[in-house]
XYZ file of C-alpha atoms in Angstrom:
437
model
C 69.661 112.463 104.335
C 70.977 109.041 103.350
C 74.516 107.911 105.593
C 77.071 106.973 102.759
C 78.941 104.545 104.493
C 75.899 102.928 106.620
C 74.345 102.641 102.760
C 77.210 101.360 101.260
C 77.914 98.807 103.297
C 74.103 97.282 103.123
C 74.569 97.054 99.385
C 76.077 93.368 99.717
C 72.942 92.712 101.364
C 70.852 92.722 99.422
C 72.457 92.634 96.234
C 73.911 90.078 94.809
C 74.191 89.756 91.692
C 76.679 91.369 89.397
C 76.282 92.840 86.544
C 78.063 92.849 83.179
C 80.060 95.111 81.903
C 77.289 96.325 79.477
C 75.515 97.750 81.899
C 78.379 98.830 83.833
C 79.366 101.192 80.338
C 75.248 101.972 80.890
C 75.593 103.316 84.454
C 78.705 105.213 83.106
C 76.860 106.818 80.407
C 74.541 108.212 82.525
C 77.206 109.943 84.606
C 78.630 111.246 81.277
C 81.501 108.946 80.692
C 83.974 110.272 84.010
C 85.831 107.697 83.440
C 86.348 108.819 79.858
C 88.156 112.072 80.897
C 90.743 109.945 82.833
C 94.463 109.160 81.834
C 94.468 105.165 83.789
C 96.895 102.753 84.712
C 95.521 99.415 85.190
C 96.440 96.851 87.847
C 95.626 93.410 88.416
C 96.959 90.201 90.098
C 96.725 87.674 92.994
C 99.118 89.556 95.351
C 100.404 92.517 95.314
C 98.951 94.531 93.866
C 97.527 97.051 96.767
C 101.455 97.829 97.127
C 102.164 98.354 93.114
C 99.380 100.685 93.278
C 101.090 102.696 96.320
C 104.665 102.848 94.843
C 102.974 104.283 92.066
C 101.065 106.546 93.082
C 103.799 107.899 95.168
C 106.524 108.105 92.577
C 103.669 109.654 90.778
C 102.798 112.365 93.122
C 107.138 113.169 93.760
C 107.007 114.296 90.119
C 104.511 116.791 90.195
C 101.017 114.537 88.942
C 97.962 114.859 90.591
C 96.845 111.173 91.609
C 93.715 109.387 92.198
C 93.934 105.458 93.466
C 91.149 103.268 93.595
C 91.980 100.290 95.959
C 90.876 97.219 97.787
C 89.933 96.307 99.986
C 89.694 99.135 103.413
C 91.058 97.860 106.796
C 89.214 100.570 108.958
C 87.010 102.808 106.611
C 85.846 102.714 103.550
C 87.160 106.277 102.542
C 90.241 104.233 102.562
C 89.990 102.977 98.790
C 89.738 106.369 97.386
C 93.317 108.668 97.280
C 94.361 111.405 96.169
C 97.639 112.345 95.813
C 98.089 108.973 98.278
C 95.738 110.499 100.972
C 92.338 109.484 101.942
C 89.974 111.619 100.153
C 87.911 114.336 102.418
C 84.467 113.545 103.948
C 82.619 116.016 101.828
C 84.239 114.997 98.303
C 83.610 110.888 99.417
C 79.602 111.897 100.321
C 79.591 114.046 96.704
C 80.523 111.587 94.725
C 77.980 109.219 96.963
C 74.859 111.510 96.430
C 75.962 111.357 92.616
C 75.855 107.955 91.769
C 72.847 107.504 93.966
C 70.736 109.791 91.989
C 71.721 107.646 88.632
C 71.119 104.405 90.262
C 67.629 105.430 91.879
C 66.673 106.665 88.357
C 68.479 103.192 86.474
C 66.495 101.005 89.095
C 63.245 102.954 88.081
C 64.472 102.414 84.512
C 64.827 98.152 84.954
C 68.119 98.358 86.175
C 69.693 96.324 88.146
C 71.203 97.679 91.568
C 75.497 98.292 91.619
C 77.450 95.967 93.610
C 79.214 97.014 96.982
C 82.264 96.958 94.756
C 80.440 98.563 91.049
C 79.306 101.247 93.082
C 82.557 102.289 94.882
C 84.051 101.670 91.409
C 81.286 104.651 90.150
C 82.221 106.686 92.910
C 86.190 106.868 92.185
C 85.546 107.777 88.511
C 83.029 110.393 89.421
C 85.700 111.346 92.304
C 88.731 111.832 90.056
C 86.891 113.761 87.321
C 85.889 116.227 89.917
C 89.368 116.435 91.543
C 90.946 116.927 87.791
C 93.593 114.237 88.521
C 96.445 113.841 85.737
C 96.777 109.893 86.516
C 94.150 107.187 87.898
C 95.662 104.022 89.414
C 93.037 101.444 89.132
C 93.181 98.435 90.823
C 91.157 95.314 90.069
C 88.609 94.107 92.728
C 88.977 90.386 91.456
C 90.360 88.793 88.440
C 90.387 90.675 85.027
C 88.349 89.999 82.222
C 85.251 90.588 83.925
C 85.708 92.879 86.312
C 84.142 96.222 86.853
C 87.373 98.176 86.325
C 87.800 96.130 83.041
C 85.211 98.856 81.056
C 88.598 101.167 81.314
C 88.800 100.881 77.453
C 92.472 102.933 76.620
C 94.825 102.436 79.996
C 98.342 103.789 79.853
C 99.072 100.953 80.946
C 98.181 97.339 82.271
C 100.087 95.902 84.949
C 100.000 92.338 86.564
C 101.272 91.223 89.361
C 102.090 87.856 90.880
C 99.618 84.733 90.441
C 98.377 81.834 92.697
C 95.790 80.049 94.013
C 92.977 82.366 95.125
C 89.264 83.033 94.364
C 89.386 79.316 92.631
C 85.934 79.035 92.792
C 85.241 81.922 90.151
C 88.625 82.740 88.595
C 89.926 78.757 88.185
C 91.303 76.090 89.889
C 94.993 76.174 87.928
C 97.272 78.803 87.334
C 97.050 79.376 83.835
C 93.019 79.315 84.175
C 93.554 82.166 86.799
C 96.386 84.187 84.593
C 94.038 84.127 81.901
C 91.313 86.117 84.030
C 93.866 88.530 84.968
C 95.356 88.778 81.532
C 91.455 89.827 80.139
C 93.004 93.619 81.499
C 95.046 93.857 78.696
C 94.271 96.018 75.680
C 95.199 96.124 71.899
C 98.620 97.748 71.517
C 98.561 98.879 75.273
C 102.006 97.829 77.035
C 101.952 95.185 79.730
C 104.656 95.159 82.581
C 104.176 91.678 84.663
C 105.682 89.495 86.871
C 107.567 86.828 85.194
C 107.900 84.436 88.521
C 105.472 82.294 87.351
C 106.270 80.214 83.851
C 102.798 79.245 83.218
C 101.100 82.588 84.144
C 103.657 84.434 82.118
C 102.916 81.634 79.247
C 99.524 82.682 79.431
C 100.089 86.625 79.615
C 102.765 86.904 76.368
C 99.995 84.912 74.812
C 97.297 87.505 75.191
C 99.631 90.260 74.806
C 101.247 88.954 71.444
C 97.576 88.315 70.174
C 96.528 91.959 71.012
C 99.918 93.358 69.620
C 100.552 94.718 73.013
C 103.524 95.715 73.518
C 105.639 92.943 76.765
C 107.415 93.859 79.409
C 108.389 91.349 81.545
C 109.867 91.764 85.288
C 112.133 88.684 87.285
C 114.530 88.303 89.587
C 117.352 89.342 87.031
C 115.882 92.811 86.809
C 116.750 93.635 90.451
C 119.450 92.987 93.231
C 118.457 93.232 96.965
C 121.807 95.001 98.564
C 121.483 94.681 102.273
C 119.208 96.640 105.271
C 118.264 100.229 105.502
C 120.577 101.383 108.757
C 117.591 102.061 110.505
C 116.278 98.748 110.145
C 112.985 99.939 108.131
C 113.547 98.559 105.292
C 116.014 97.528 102.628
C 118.333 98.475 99.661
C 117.619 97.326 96.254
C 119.042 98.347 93.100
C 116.648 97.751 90.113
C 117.805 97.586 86.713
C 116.547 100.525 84.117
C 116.017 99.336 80.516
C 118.758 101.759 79.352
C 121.047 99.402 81.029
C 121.511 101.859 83.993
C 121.469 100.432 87.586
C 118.917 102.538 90.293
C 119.618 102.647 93.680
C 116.308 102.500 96.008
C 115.534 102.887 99.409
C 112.071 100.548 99.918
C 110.572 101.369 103.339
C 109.252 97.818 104.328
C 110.995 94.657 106.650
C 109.276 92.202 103.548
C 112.376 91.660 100.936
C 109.052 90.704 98.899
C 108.694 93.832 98.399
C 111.462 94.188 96.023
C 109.231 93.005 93.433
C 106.165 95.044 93.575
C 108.680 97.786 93.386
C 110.234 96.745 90.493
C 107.321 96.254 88.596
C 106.377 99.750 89.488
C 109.715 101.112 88.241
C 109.390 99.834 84.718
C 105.993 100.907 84.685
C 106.898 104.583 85.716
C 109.402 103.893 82.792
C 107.043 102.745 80.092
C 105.123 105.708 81.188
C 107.291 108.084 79.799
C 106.500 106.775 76.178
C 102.867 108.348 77.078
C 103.931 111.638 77.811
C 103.968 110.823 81.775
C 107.553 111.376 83.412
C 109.126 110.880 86.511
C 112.882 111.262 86.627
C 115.402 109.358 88.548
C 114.960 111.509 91.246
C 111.322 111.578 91.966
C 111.387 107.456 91.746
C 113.537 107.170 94.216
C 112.115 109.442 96.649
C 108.701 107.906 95.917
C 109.707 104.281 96.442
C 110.835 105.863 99.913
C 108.128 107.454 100.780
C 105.679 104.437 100.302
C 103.444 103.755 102.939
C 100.711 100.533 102.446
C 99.123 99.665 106.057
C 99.049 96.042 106.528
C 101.332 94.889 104.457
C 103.960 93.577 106.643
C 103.647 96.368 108.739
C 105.251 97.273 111.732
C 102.405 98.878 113.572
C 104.180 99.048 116.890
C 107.593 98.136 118.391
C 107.680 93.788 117.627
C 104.244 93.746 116.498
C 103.526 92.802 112.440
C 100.151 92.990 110.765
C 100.379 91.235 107.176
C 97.547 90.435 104.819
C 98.536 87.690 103.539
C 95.298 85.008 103.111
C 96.171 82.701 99.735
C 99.179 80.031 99.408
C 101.188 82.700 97.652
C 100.773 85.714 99.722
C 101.435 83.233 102.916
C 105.068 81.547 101.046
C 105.892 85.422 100.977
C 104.866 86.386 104.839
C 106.364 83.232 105.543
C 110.183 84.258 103.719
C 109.695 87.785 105.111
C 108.734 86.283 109.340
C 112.287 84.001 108.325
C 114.367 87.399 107.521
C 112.575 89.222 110.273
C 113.696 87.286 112.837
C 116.594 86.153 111.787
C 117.732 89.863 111.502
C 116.235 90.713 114.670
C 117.487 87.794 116.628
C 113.934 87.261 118.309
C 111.238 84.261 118.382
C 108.147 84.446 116.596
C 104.727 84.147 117.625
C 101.303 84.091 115.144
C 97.935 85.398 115.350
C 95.618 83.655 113.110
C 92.337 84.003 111.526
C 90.631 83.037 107.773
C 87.348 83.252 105.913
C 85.661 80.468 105.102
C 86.374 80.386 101.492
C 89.827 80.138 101.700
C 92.383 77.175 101.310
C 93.147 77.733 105.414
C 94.552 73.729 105.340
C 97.158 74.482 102.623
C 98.160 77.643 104.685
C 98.506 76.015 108.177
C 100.158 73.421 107.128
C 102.904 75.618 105.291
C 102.762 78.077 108.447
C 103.643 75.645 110.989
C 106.310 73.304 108.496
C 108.076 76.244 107.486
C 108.491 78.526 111.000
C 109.200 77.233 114.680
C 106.371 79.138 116.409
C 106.479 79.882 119.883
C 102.563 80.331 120.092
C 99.943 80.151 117.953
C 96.326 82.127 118.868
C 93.366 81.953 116.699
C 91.105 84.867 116.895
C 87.115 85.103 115.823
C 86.491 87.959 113.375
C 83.579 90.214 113.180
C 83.356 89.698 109.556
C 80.849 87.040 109.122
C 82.611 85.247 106.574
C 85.073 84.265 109.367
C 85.889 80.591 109.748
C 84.837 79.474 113.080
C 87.825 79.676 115.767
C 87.314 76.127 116.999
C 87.694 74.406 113.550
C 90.466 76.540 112.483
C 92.482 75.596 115.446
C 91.784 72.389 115.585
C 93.507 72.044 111.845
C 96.356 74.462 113.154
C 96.755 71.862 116.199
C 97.056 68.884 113.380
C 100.700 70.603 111.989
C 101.869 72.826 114.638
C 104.542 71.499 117.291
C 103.576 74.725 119.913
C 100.346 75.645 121.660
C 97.163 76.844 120.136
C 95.133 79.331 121.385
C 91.384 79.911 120.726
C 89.920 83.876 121.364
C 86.665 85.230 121.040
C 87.880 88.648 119.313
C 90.357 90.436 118.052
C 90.763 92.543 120.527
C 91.323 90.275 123.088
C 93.650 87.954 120.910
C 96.009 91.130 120.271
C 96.328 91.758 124.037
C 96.868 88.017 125.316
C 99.314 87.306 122.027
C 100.957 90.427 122.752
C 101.059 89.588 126.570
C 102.368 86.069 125.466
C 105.373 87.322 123.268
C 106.663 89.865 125.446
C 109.916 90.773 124.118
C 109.957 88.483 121.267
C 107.761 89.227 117.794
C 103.958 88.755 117.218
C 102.731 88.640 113.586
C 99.650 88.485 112.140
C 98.104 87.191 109.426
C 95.489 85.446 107.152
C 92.966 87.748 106.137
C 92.995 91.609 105.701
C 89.614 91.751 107.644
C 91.645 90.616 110.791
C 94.269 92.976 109.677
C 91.742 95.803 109.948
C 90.384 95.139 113.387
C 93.774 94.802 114.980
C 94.685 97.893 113.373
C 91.825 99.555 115.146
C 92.451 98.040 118.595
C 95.693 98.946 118.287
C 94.778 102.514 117.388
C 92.088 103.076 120.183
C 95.246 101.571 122.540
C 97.229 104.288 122.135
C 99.996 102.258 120.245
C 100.104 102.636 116.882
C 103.155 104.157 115.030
């Protein structure tokens, strides 16, 4: 019997090559259309759109629906990118869905096929996955840009939602922001509505472009649509009231440290409202307790007591971890320390340079990852040792950089950042010490 996950994760490879959305409607077809029988809301963007997709799904799941969320990427597993109801699907449902797609691609390989992607063939899974589980409401995020993407064959979404835009995947999405808000803006659909972040003038330029072309109908979200109010007493979090279309104001409890997270909340609040229009409801009531409820692992996360795991890897996602270290520890009257790691592929100059203008580090340590894309630790520190005005530290894993950062802090705070790979390592040293929350 084939492992799923040993499988899965051989697929990059030796495949490469993607393949276009033709073929991607042919691989469908020979599932019979699952993702046909599926009510979707569509979500794409630069950052944040892992914690739209959560909000959702919660507020979702407070109001009765039955849920099914398709993210990326995993930190630990790859069950991870398949929920229901907000929960990691069972073993025995994720190796169904496996041994069902396999079957079609052995026989569209036979056929002249090419091979799924890593990505096409998780994306097959979760459609096959949701049809079986009878879910009311798919949230579907995008694995990278829009137009072209796998999840882009969803041909009548509920909804399209984008998030924030920057700098990231240049090489294939762009080099500019409008070049990049144009891949992301390929999502939307003829007369669909589209809720997006209006931070950015020339990616909104580009999105009410699209939208006006395809008579969809725009639903733009900025800082005017919400008010940050102060801390949760506990310290968890924060109080935001969000503005409702009917002119009403919405009081929310949102259950992360990262005041960024006002935003992504937001945007999921007037999508829950636009939703409504399609026959999909949540009252006041289940919002708010699903916006409380959230839970999105390594996204600012406290995963023990003075210890942060963010994701943040692209110029905009690190300006955000940056604001939200700021708040932290000005709140929390402590002195901040940074472990460090990138792929190769990213703009990691651009990032340390920000990272060590904008926050007096104590320490900074550099950790290798296991991921192979990992930039090597001795170049990467040697650029953070350019900018930063405190010592650099070099480790050999991730495991070892958690326990000497965490040894250097002491009583002060440790955050970590740059790629969600490192994210998911520390996550799992942290587990397998006994310390996670």
């Amino acid at each position: 019997m084939v492992n799923a996950e040993e499988y899965l994760l051989e697929i990059p490879m030796w495949t490469k090559q993607k393949n276009s959305l033709e073929d991607v409607r042919a691989y469908l077809e020979a599932m019979g259309n699952p993702d046909r029988a599926l009510k979707a809301v569509h979500v794409a963007g630069t950052n944040g759109k892992g914690s739209v997709c959560a909000f959702l799904t919660c507020a979702l799941k407070e109001a009765g629906y039955r849920t099914g969320t398709f993210v990326s990427p995993h930190l630990e597993q790859v069950r991870e990118r398949f929920l229901i109801n907000g929960e990691m699907t069972d073993r025995e449902s994720f190796e169904r869905s496996f041994s069902t797609v396999l079957a079609v691609t052995e026989r569209m390989v036979e056929q002249g096929k090419c091979h799924p992607t890593f990505f096409e063939f998780l994306f097959y899974m979760a459609m096959v996955l949701f049809r079986e589980k009878q879910v009311d409401v798919v949230v579907l995020e995008t694995g990278m840009g829009g137009r072209l993407d796998t999840t882009n064959v969803i041909e009548s979404p509920l909804a399209c939602v984008i998030t924030s835009i920057s700098l990231d995947h240049t090489q294939y999405l762009g080099d500019t922001i409008s070049a990049i808000a144009a891949e992301k803006a390929g999502i939307i659909k003829a007369r669909v509505p589209v809720i997006f972040d209006d931070g950015q003038p020339e990616a909104s330029a580009v999105i009410e472009g699209r939208a006006y072309f395809l008579d969809a109908p725009r639903y733009p979200v900025g800082e005017d649509d919400f008010e940050i109010r102060g801390s949760l007493d506990d310290g968890t979090g924060f109080l935001m009231s969000a503005r409702m279309r009917d002119g009403r104001n919405l009081d929310l409890a949102v259950p992360f440290e990262a005041r960024y997270q006002a935003r992504n909340a937001m945007l999921a609040v007037r999508t829950l409202e636009i939703l409504r229009g399609s026959g999909i409801t949540a009252d006041d009531g289940a919002v708010r307790r699903g916006i409380r409820a959230t839970r999105w692992p390594g996204r600012m996360e406290q995963a023990a007591p003075g210890l942060y795991l963010d994701g943040a890897h692209n110029p905009g996602g690190i300006a955000a971890f940056l604001e939200a270290v700021r708040d932290v520890t000005g709140r929390r009257e402590k002195e901040p320390y940074l472990l460090f790691a990138a792929v190769a592929d990213k703009d990691y100059r651009s990032m340390a340079e920000a990272i060590c203008r904008e926050i007096p580090w104590r320490g900074i340590g550099i950790a290798r990852m296991k991921n192979s894309r990992g930039l090597d630790t001795e170049k990467l520190a040697g650029i953070f040792r350019d900018f930063a005005d405190c010592p650099v530290w070099e480790y050999e894993d991730a495991g070892t950089a958690l326990h000497e950062m965490r040894k250097a802090a002491g009583e002060q705070l440790l955050f970590c950042a740059g790629s969600l790979y490192l994210i998911g390592e520390l996550r799992e040293c942290n587990s397998s010490n006994g310390s996670s929350s």
